[in-house]
PDB file of N, CA and C in Angstrom:
ATOM      1  N   MET A   1      88.478 134.481-167.141  1.00 98.00           N
ATOM      2  CA  MET A   1      86.913 134.084-166.401  1.00 98.00           C
ATOM      3  C   MET A   1      86.166 133.225-167.711  1.00 98.00           C
ATOM      4  N   TRP A   2      84.846 133.083-167.758  1.00 98.00           N
ATOM      5  CA  TRP A   2      84.385 132.194-168.293  1.00 98.00           C
ATOM      6  C   TRP A   2      83.596 132.813-169.031  1.00 98.00           C
ATOM      7  N   TYR A   3      83.712 132.115-170.610  1.00 98.00           N
ATOM      8  CA  TYR A   3      82.880 132.422-171.807  1.00 98.00           C
ATOM      9  C   TYR A   3      82.008 132.041-172.436  1.00 98.00           C
ATOM     10  N   LEU A   4      80.926 132.347-172.370  1.00 98.00           N
ATOM     11  CA  LEU A   4      79.718 131.266-173.105  1.00 98.00           C
ATOM     12  C   LEU A   4      79.785 131.691-174.589  1.00 98.00           C
ATOM     13  N   ILE A   5      80.292 131.005-175.348  1.00 98.00           N
ATOM     14  CA  ILE A   5      80.015 131.014-176.730  1.00 98.00           C
ATOM     15  C   ILE A   5      78.821 130.001-177.825  1.00 98.00           C
ATOM     16  N   GLU A   6      78.604 131.473-178.621  1.00 98.00           N
ATOM     17  CA  GLU A   6      77.216 130.771-178.986  1.00 98.00           C
ATOM     18  C   GLU A   6      77.592 130.151-180.797  1.00 98.00           C
ATOM     19  N   GLY A   7      76.920 129.399-181.204  1.00 98.00           N
ATOM     20  CA  GLY A   7      76.800 129.672-182.309  1.00 98.00           C
ATOM     21  C   GLY A   7      75.428 129.048-183.716  1.00 98.00           C
ATOM     22  N   TYR A   8      75.421 129.750-184.489  1.00 98.00           N
ATOM     23  CA  TYR A   8      74.002 129.527-184.778  1.00 98.00           C
ATOM     24  C   TYR A   8      74.053 129.208-185.999  1.00 98.00           C
ATOM     25  N   ASP A   9      73.367 127.993-186.065  1.00 98.00           N
ATOM     26  CA  ASP A   9      73.959 126.783-187.828  1.00 98.00           C
ATOM     27  C   ASP A   9      72.832 128.023-188.878  1.00 98.00           C
ATOM     28  N   VAL A  10      73.530 127.798-190.144  1.00 98.00           N
ATOM     29  CA  VAL A  10      73.241 128.116-191.509  1.00 98.00           C
ATOM     30  C   VAL A  10      71.867 126.985-191.689  1.00 98.00           C
ATOM     31  N   ALA A  11      71.098 127.391-192.424  1.00 96.00           N
ATOM     32  CA  ALA A  11      70.528 125.817-193.054  1.00 96.00           C
ATOM     33  C   ALA A  11      71.131 124.599-193.714  1.00 96.00           C
ATOM     34  N   ASP A  12      70.986 123.961-193.659  1.00 95.00           N
ATOM     35  CA  ASP A  12      70.991 122.193-194.034  1.00 95.00           C
ATOM     36  C   ASP A  12      73.126 122.552-194.050  1.00 95.00           C
ATOM     37  N   ALA A  13      72.735 122.822-193.062  1.00 97.00           N
ATOM     38  CA  ALA A  13      74.401 123.005-192.907  1.00 97.00           C
ATOM     39  C   ALA A  13      75.080 121.258-191.964  1.00 97.00           C
ATOM     40  N   LEU A  14      74.411 120.668-191.253  1.00 97.00           N
ATOM     41  CA  LEU A  14      75.035 119.121-191.283  1.00 97.00           C
ATOM     42  C   LEU A  14      75.593 118.963-192.521  1.00 97.00           C
ATOM     43  N   PRO A  15      76.026 118.700-193.762  1.00 97.00           N
ATOM     44  CA  PRO A  15      77.494 118.270-194.228  1.00 97.00           C
ATOM     45  C   PRO A  15      78.296 118.532-193.718  1.00 97.00           C
ATOM     46  N   LYS A  16      78.615 120.068-193.718  1.00 98.00           N
ATOM     47  CA  LYS A  16      79.369 120.970-193.450  1.00 98.00           C
ATOM     48  C   LYS A  16      80.219 120.711-191.737  1.00 98.00           C
ATOM     49  N   ARG A  17      79.327 120.309-191.230  1.00 97.00           N
ATOM     50  CA  ARG A  17      79.401 119.925-189.788  1.00 97.00           C
ATOM     51  C   ARG A  17      80.106 118.804-189.766  1.00 97.00           C
ATOM     52  N   ALA A  18      79.903 117.764-190.749  1.00 97.00           N
ATOM     53  CA  ALA A  18      79.995 116.522-190.561  1.00 97.00           C
ATOM     54  C   ALA A  18      81.701 116.536-190.929  1.00 97.00           C
ATOM     55  N   ALA A  19      82.306 117.320-191.888  1.00 98.00           N
ATOM     56  CA  ALA A  19      83.123 117.831-192.510  1.00 98.00           C
ATOM     57  C   ALA A  19      84.552 118.379-191.419  1.00 98.00           C
ATOM     58  N   ALA A  20      83.854 119.266-190.669  1.00 98.00           N
ATOM     59  CA  ALA A  20      84.445 120.383-189.641  1.00 98.00           C
ATOM     60  C   ALA A  20      84.398 119.603-188.337  1.00 98.00           C
ATOM     61  N   ARG A  21      84.354 118.327-188.327  1.00 98.00           N
ATOM     62  CA  ARG A  21      83.956 117.933-187.230  1.00 98.00           C
ATOM     63  C   ARG A  21      85.613 118.060-186.396  1.00 98.00           C
ATOM     64  N   PRO A  22      85.891 116.619-187.154  1.00 98.00           N
ATOM     65  CA  PRO A  22      87.013 116.038-186.588  1.00 98.00           C
ATOM     66  C   PRO A  22      87.949 117.742-185.908  1.00 98.00           C
ATOM     67  N   ALA A  23      88.402 118.159-186.207  1.00 98.00           N
ATOM     68  CA  ALA A  23      89.322 119.856-186.434  1.00 98.00           C
ATOM     69  C   ALA A  23      88.679 120.353-185.456  1.00 98.00           C
ATOM     70  N   HIS A  24      87.347 120.495-184.824  1.00 98.00           N
ATOM     71  CA  HIS A  24      86.767 121.086-184.307  1.00 98.00           C
ATOM     72  C   HIS A  24      86.522 120.573-182.661  1.00 98.00           C
ATOM     73  N   LEU A  25      86.582 118.694-182.108  1.00 98.00           N
ATOM     74  CA  LEU A  25      86.201 118.433-181.555  1.00 98.00           C
ATOM     75  C   LEU A  25      87.752 118.622-180.850  1.00 98.00           C
ATOM     76  N   GLN A  26      88.348 119.269-182.263  1.00 98.00           N
ATOM     77  CA  GLN A  26      90.575 118.273-181.502  1.00 98.00           C
ATOM     78  C   GLN A  26      90.052 120.019-180.503  1.00 98.00           C
ATOM     79  N   ARG A  27      89.931 121.447-180.670  1.00 98.00           N
ATOM     80  CA  ARG A  27      90.033 122.169-180.178  1.00 98.00           C
ATOM     81  C   ARG A  27      89.300 122.044-179.405  1.00 98.00           C
ATOM     82  N   LEU A  28      88.117 120.906-178.938  1.00 98.00           N
ATOM     83  CA  LEU A  28      87.178 121.514-177.597  1.00 98.00           C
ATOM     84  C   LEU A  28      88.676 120.961-176.416  1.00 98.00           C
ATOM     85  N   HIS A  29      89.221 119.104-177.412  1.00 98.00           N
ATOM     86  CA  HIS A  29      89.437 118.644-176.691  1.00 98.00           C
ATOM     87  C   HIS A  29      90.842 118.943-175.402  1.00 98.00           C
ATOM     88  N   GLU A  30      91.654 119.928-176.032  1.00 98.00           N
ATOM     89  CA  GLU A  30      92.961 120.974-176.166  1.00 98.00           C
ATOM     90  C   GLU A  30      92.603 121.799-174.932  1.00 98.00           C
ATOM     91  N   LEU A  31      91.072 122.243-175.095  1.00 98.00           N
ATOM     92  CA  LEU A  31      90.401 123.316-174.185  1.00 98.00           C
ATOM     93  C   LEU A  31      90.501 122.448-172.702  1.00 98.00           C
ATOM     94  N   ARG A  32      89.692 120.859-173.043  1.00 98.00           N
ATOM     95  CA  ARG A  32      89.390 120.634-171.866  1.00 98.00           C
ATOM     96  C   ARG A  32      90.602 119.853-171.309  1.00 98.00           C
ATOM     97  N   ASP A  33      91.595 119.503-172.026  1.00 98.00           N
ATOM     98  CA  ASP A  33      93.041 119.227-171.725  1.00 98.00           C
ATOM     99  C   ASP A  33      93.938 120.301-170.348  1.00 98.00           C
ATOM    100  N   GLN A  34      93.429 121.618-170.592  1.00 98.00           N
ATOM    101  CA  GLN A  34      94.135 122.502-169.986  1.00 98.00           C
ATOM    102  C   GLN A  34      93.291 123.080-168.832  1.00 98.00           C
ATOM    103  N   GLY A  35      92.035 122.178-168.624  1.00 98.00           N
ATOM    104  CA  GLY A  35      91.153 122.601-167.676  1.00 98.00           C
ATOM    105  C   GLY A  35      90.438 123.641-167.808  1.00 98.00           C
ATOM    106  N   ARG A  36      90.528 123.912-168.881  1.00 98.00           N
ATOM    107  CA  ARG A  36      89.359 125.432-169.311  1.00 98.00           C
ATOM    108  C   ARG A  36      87.817 125.475-170.439  1.00 98.00           C
ATOM    109  N   LEU A  37      87.606 124.084-170.098  1.00 98.00           N
ATOM    110  CA  LEU A  37      85.863 123.628-170.620  1.00 98.00           C
ATOM    111  C   LEU A  37      85.331 123.012-170.124  1.00 98.00           C
ATOM    112  N   LEU A  38      83.862 123.897-169.852  1.00 98.00           N
ATOM    113  CA  LEU A  38      83.187 123.679-168.479  1.00 98.00           C
ATOM    114  C   LEU A  38      82.481 122.622-169.107  1.00 98.00           C
ATOM    115  N   LEU A  39      81.974 123.395-170.799  1.00 98.00           N
ATOM    116  CA  LEU A  39      80.988 122.383-171.105  1.00 98.00           C
ATOM    117  C   LEU A  39      80.909 122.699-172.574  1.00 98.00           C
ATOM    118  N   ALA A  40      80.135 121.638-173.612  1.00 98.00           N
ATOM    119  CA  ALA A  40      80.317 122.638-175.196  1.00 98.00           C
ATOM    120  C   ALA A  40      79.557 121.141-175.448  1.00 98.00           C
ATOM    121  N   GLY A  41      78.909 121.086-176.854  1.00 98.00           N
ATOM    122  CA  GLY A  41      77.270 120.495-177.353  1.00 98.00           C
ATOM    123  C   GLY A  41      76.761 121.107-178.705  1.00 98.00           C
ATOM    124  N   PRO A  42      75.978 120.507-179.208  1.00 98.00           N
ATOM    125  CA  PRO A  42      75.834 121.244-180.159  1.00 98.00           C
ATOM    126  C   PRO A  42      73.628 121.055-179.249  1.00 98.00           C
ATOM    127  N   CYS A  43      73.335 121.927-180.563  1.00 98.00           N
ATOM    128  CA  CYS A  43      71.485 122.262-179.968  1.00 98.00           C
ATOM    129  C   CYS A  43      71.318 121.371-181.092  1.00 98.00           C
ATOM    130  N   PRO A  44      70.191 120.059-180.717  1.00 98.00           N
ATOM    131  CA  PRO A  44      69.082 119.497-182.072  1.00 98.00           C
ATOM    132  C   PRO A  44      68.164 120.813-182.436  1.00 98.00           C
ATOM    133  N   ALA A  45      68.235 120.279-183.884  1.00 97.00           N
ATOM    134  CA  ALA A  45      67.418 121.070-183.763  1.00 97.00           C
ATOM    135  C   ALA A  45      65.394 120.395-183.959  1.00 97.00           C
ATOM    136  N   ILE A  46      66.038 119.260-183.610  1.00 97.00           N
ATOM    137  CA  ILE A  46      64.314 119.156-183.414  1.00 97.00           C
ATOM    138  C   ILE A  46      64.510 118.534-181.447  1.00 97.00           C
ATOM    139  N   ASP A  47      63.081 118.353-181.349  1.00 97.00           N
ATOM    140  CA  ASP A  47      63.236 117.888-179.908  1.00 97.00           C
ATOM    141  C   ASP A  47      63.596 116.120-179.363  1.00 97.00           C
ATOM    142  N   ALA A  48      64.274 116.174-179.569  1.00 96.00           N
ATOM    143  CA  ALA A  48      65.238 114.397-179.905  1.00 96.00           C
ATOM    144  C   ALA A  48      66.731 114.754-179.070  1.00 96.00           C
ATOM    145  N   GLU A  49      66.898 113.329-179.237  1.00 93.00           N
ATOM    146  CA  GLU A  49      68.931 113.191-178.507  1.00 93.00           C
ATOM    147  C   GLU A  49      69.870 113.463-179.765  1.00 93.00           C
ATOM    148  N   ASP A  50      68.541 112.387-180.550  1.00 95.00           N
ATOM    149  CA  ASP A  50      69.833 112.227-181.888  1.00 95.00           C
ATOM    150  C   ASP A  50      69.046 112.830-183.721  1.00 95.00           C
ATOM    151  N   PRO A  51      68.687 114.314-183.503  1.00 97.00           N
ATOM    152  CA  PRO A  51      68.247 114.754-183.974  1.00 97.00           C
ATOM    153  C   PRO A  51      67.684 114.370-186.031  1.00 97.00           C
ATOM    154  N   GLY A  52      68.907 113.167-185.991  1.00 96.00           N
ATOM    155  CA  GLY A  52      69.111 112.269-186.754  1.00 96.00           C
ATOM    156  C   GLY A  52      69.013 113.710-188.894  1.00 96.00           C
ATOM    157  N   PRO A  53      68.277 113.431-189.646  1.00 96.00           N
ATOM    158  CA  PRO A  53      68.556 114.620-190.467  1.00 96.00           C
ATOM    159  C   PRO A  53      68.662 115.840-190.533  1.00 96.00           C
ATOM    160  N   ALA A  54      67.929 116.204-189.409  1.00 96.00           N
ATOM    161  CA  ALA A  54      66.789 117.648-188.826  1.00 96.00           C
ATOM    162  C   ALA A  54      68.296 118.080-189.213  1.00 96.00           C
ATOM    163  N   GLY A  55      69.339 117.411-188.036  1.00 96.00           N
ATOM    164  CA  GLY A  55      70.882 118.538-187.591  1.00 96.00           C
ATOM    165  C   GLY A  55      70.399 119.038-186.440  1.00 96.00           C
ATOM    166  N   PHE A  56      71.238 120.479-186.686  1.00 97.00           N
ATOM    167  CA  PHE A  56      71.246 120.868-185.363  1.00 97.00           C
ATOM    168  C   PHE A  56      71.157 122.613-185.803  1.00 97.00           C
ATOM    169  N   SER A  57      70.227 123.242-184.473  1.00 98.00           N
ATOM    170  CA  SER A  57      70.450 125.135-184.997  1.00 98.00           C
ATOM    171  C   SER A  57      71.259 125.191-184.275  1.00 98.00           C
ATOM    172  N   GLY A  58      72.831 125.212-184.018  1.00 98.00           N
ATOM    173  CA  GLY A  58      73.750 125.603-183.568  1.00 98.00           C
ATOM    174  C   GLY A  58      74.452 124.871-182.685  1.00 98.00           C
ATOM    175  N   SER A  59      75.189 125.784-181.836  1.00 98.00           N
ATOM    176  CA  SER A  59      76.150 125.125-180.415  1.00 98.00           C
ATOM    177  C   SER A  59      76.425 126.012-179.759  1.00 98.00           C
ATOM    178  N   ALA A  60      76.774 125.646-178.002  1.00 98.00           N
ATOM    179  CA  ALA A  60      77.042 126.456-176.804  1.00 98.00           C
ATOM    180  C   ALA A  60      78.140 125.870-176.334  1.00 98.00           C
ATOM    181  N   ILE A  61      79.265 126.262-175.933  1.00 98.00           N
ATOM    182  CA  ILE A  61      80.139 125.934-175.394  1.00 98.00           C
ATOM    183  C   ILE A  61      81.168 127.613-174.808  1.00 98.00           C
ATOM    184  N   VAL A  62      80.797 126.808-173.157  1.00 98.00           N
ATOM    185  CA  VAL A  62      82.073 127.304-171.865  1.00 98.00           C
ATOM    186  C   VAL A  62      82.442 127.061-171.768  1.00 98.00           C
ATOM    187  N   ALA A  63      84.173 128.326-171.364  1.00 98.00           N
ATOM    188  CA  ALA A  63      85.074 127.878-171.451  1.00 98.00           C
ATOM    189  C   ALA A  63      85.856 129.008-171.119  1.00 98.00           C
ATOM    190  N   GLU A  64      87.357 128.718-170.042  1.00 98.00           N
ATOM    191  CA  GLU A  64      87.892 129.918-169.828  1.00 98.00           C
ATOM    192  C   GLU A  64      89.287 131.173-170.819  1.00 98.00           C
ATOM    193  N   PHE A  65      89.018 131.735-170.936  1.00 98.00           N
ATOM    194  CA  PHE A  65      89.917 132.353-171.572  1.00 98.00           C
ATOM    195  C   PHE A  65      90.090 134.145-170.751  1.00 98.00           C
ATOM    196  N   GLU A  66      91.481 134.399-171.258  1.00 98.00           N
ATOM    197  CA  GLU A  66      91.730 135.545-170.157  1.00 98.00           C
ATOM    198  C   GLU A  66      91.277 137.037-170.000  1.00 98.00           C
ATOM    199  N   SER A  67      90.657 136.362-171.836  1.00 98.00           N
ATOM    200  CA  SER A  67      89.625 138.153-171.939  1.00 98.00           C
ATOM    201  C   SER A  67      88.599 138.021-172.564  1.00 98.00           C
ATOM    202  N   LEU A  68      88.120 138.505-172.934  1.00 98.00           N
ATOM    203  CA  LEU A  68      86.780 138.492-174.301  1.00 98.00           C
ATOM    204  C   LEU A  68      86.967 138.374-175.551  1.00 98.00           C
ATOM    205  N   GLU A  69      88.286 139.645-175.874  1.00 98.00           N
ATOM    206  CA  GLU A  69      89.485 139.503-177.014  1.00 98.00           C
ATOM    207  C   GLU A  69      88.980 137.897-177.393  1.00 98.00           C
ATOM    208  N   ALA A  70      89.815 137.167-176.429  1.00 98.00           N
ATOM    209  CA  ALA A  70      90.282 136.492-176.878  1.00 98.00           C
ATOM    210  C   ALA A  70      89.837 134.793-176.603  1.00 98.00           C
ATOM    211  N   ALA A  71      88.272 135.445-175.963  1.00 98.00           N
ATOM    212  CA  ALA A  71      87.595 134.047-176.368  1.00 98.00           C
ATOM    213  C   ALA A  71      87.216 134.378-178.064  1.00 98.00           C
ATOM    214  N   ARG A  72      86.742 136.052-178.518  1.00 98.00           N
ATOM    215  CA  ARG A  72      86.046 135.892-179.631  1.00 98.00           C
ATOM    216  C   ARG A  72      86.895 135.348-180.705  1.00 98.00           C
ATOM    217  N   ALA A  73      88.736 135.470-180.740  1.00 98.00           N
ATOM    218  CA  ALA A  73      89.201 135.461-181.050  1.00 98.00           C
ATOM    219  C   ALA A  73      89.560 133.696-181.000  1.00 98.00           C
ATOM    220  N   TRP A  74      89.530 133.188-180.102  1.00 98.00           N
ATOM    221  CA  TRP A  74      89.421 131.618-180.723  1.00 98.00           C
ATOM    222  C   TRP A  74      87.915 131.411-181.154  1.00 98.00           C
ATOM    223  N   ALA A  75      86.654 132.070-181.173  1.00 98.00           N
ATOM    224  CA  ALA A  75      85.651 132.168-181.508  1.00 98.00           C
ATOM    225  C   ALA A  75      85.843 131.411-182.815  1.00 98.00           C
ATOM    226  N   ASP A  76      86.436 132.760-182.899  1.00 98.00           N
ATOM    227  CA  ASP A  76      86.554 133.233-185.175  1.00 98.00           C
ATOM    228  C   ASP A  76      86.906 132.195-185.455  1.00 98.00           C
ATOM    229  N   ALA A  77      88.049 131.585-184.845  1.00 98.00           N
ATOM    230  CA  ALA A  77      89.115 130.780-186.042  1.00 98.00           C
ATOM    231  C   ALA A  77      88.816 129.242-185.638  1.00 98.00           C
ATOM    232  N   ASP A  78      87.534 129.025-184.873  1.00 98.00           N
ATOM    233  CA  ASP A  78      86.691 127.826-185.316  1.00 98.00           C
ATOM    234  C   ASP A  78      86.788 127.275-185.940  1.00 98.00           C
ATOM    235  N   PRO A  79      86.966 126.144-186.267  1.00 98.00           N
ATOM    236  CA  PRO A  79      87.015 124.731-187.800  1.00 98.00           C
ATOM    237  C   PRO A  79      85.546 125.510-189.106  1.00 98.00           C
ATOM    238  N   TYR A  80      84.371 125.547-187.689  1.00 98.00           N
ATOM    239  CA  TYR A  80      82.614 124.948-188.361  1.00 98.00           C
ATOM    240  C   TYR A  80      82.541 126.852-188.484  1.00 98.00           C
ATOM    241  N   VAL A  81      83.701 127.560-188.156  1.00 98.00           N
ATOM    242  CA  VAL A  81      83.201 129.022-188.786  1.00 98.00           C
ATOM    243  C   VAL A  81      83.610 129.547-190.558  1.00 98.00           C
ATOM    244  N   GLU A  82      84.561 128.203-190.479  1.00 97.00           N
ATOM    245  CA  GLU A  82      85.710 128.481-191.463  1.00 97.00           C
ATOM    246  C   GLU A  82      85.681 127.513-192.940  1.00 97.00           C
ATOM    247  N   ALA A  83      84.626 126.762-192.226  1.00 98.00           N
ATOM    248  CA  ALA A  83      83.222 125.587-192.650  1.00 98.00           C
ATOM    249  C   ALA A  83      82.092 126.196-193.273  1.00 98.00           C
ATOM    250  N   GLY A  84      81.311 127.252-192.969  1.00 98.00           N
ATOM    251  CA  GLY A  84      80.666 128.123-192.807  1.00 98.00           C
ATOM    252  C   GLY A  84      79.723 127.441-192.691  1.00 98.00           C
ATOM    253  N   VAL A  85      79.756 126.410-191.505  1.00 98.00           N
ATOM    254  CA  VAL A  85      78.184 126.074-190.305  1.00 98.00           C
ATOM    255  C   VAL A  85      77.648 127.345-189.559  1.00 98.00           C
ATOM    256  N   TYR A  86      78.000 128.203-189.601  1.00 98.00           N
ATOM    257  CA  TYR A  86      77.647 129.195-188.723  1.00 98.00           C
ATOM    258  C   TYR A  86      77.092 130.573-189.554  1.00 98.00           C
ATOM    259  N   ALA A  87      76.076 131.018-189.136  1.00 97.00           N
ATOM    260  CA  ALA A  87      75.313 132.752-189.732  1.00 97.00           C
ATOM    261  C   ALA A  87      76.006 133.062-189.062  1.00 97.00           C
ATOM    262  N   ARG A  88      76.393 133.021-187.200  1.00 98.00           N
ATOM    263  CA  ARG A  88      76.716 133.913-186.280  1.00 98.00           C
ATOM    264  C   ARG A  88      77.434 133.201-184.954  1.00 98.00           C
ATOM    265  N   VAL A  89      78.057 134.045-184.681  1.00 98.00           N
ATOM    266  CA  VAL A  89      78.983 133.885-183.635  1.00 98.00           C
ATOM    267  C   VAL A  89      79.035 134.807-182.145  1.00 98.00           C
ATOM    268  N   GLU A  90      78.027 134.511-181.038  1.00 98.00           N
ATOM    269  CA  GLU A  90      78.200 135.557-180.254  1.00 98.00           C
ATOM    270  C   GLU A  90      79.129 134.981-179.418  1.00 98.00           C
ATOM    271  N   VAL A  91      79.846 135.963-178.769  1.00 98.00           N
ATOM    272  CA  VAL A  91      80.596 135.644-177.842  1.00 98.00           C
ATOM    273  C   VAL A  91      79.871 136.648-176.416  1.00 98.00           C
ATOM    274  N   ARG A  92      79.592 136.228-175.042  1.00 98.00           N
ATOM    275  CA  ARG A  92      79.952 136.254-173.973  1.00 98.00           C
ATOM    276  C   ARG A  92      80.455 136.810-172.711  1.00 98.00           C
ATOM    277  N   PRO A  93      80.736 137.135-171.706  1.00 98.00           N
ATOM    278  CA  PRO A  93      80.767 137.374-170.408  1.00 98.00           C
ATOM    279  C   PRO A  93      80.189 136.089-169.589  1.00 98.00           C
ATOM    280  N   PHE A  94      80.648 134.345-168.616  1.00 98.00           N
ATOM    281  CA  PHE A  94      79.480 133.772-168.720  1.00 98.00           C
ATOM    282  C   PHE A  94      79.461 133.746-166.881  1.00 98.00           C
ATOM    283  N   ARG A  95      79.040 133.756-166.213  1.00 98.00           N
ATOM    284  CA  ARG A  95      79.211 133.508-164.229  1.00 98.00           C
ATOM    285  C   ARG A  95      78.480 132.117-164.124  1.00 98.00           C
ATOM    286  N   LYS A  96      79.658 130.929-164.301  1.00 96.00           N
ATOM    287  CA  LYS A  96      79.119 129.519-162.869  1.00 96.00           C
ATOM    288  C   LYS A  96      78.585 130.826-161.412  1.00 96.00           C
ATOM    289  N   VAL A  97      77.624 129.710-161.584  1.00 97.00           N
ATOM    290  CA  VAL A  97      76.801 129.913-160.268  1.00 97.00           C
ATOM    291  C   VAL A  97      76.497 128.426-159.764  1.00 97.00           C
ATOM    292  N   LEU A  98      75.892 127.817-160.068  1.00 94.00           N
ATOM    293  CA  LEU A  98      75.553 126.079-160.168  1.00 94.00           C
ATOM    294  C   LEU A  98      76.171 125.559-160.973  1.00 94.00           C
ATOM    295  N   PRO A  99      76.503 123.792-161.117  1.00 88.00           N
ATOM    296  CA  PRO A  99      76.692 123.015-159.068  1.00 88.00           C
ATOM    297  C   PRO A  99      77.984 123.311-158.909  1.00 88.00           C
TER     298      PRO A  99
END
């Protein structure tokens, strides 16, 4: 089943994001290579493609896992969690309708 993982950044998280980004992306590439990643990306803190020093307000990932518990365990092990990028992470079931 698909799950939506939403991470919400702490204030001034941009330096922490930059430091943890390679490891974060590696895990996402693994999901992609397994055919389990629908989408992933950050949410700019301002209305701009490149928010510059304003940074990001969080991230969204939609990926396939065997259970809600497995999705939560994967999310809890994210390098952004370990680096203190996220103030909180929410994991919910997701049902793809379109496209």
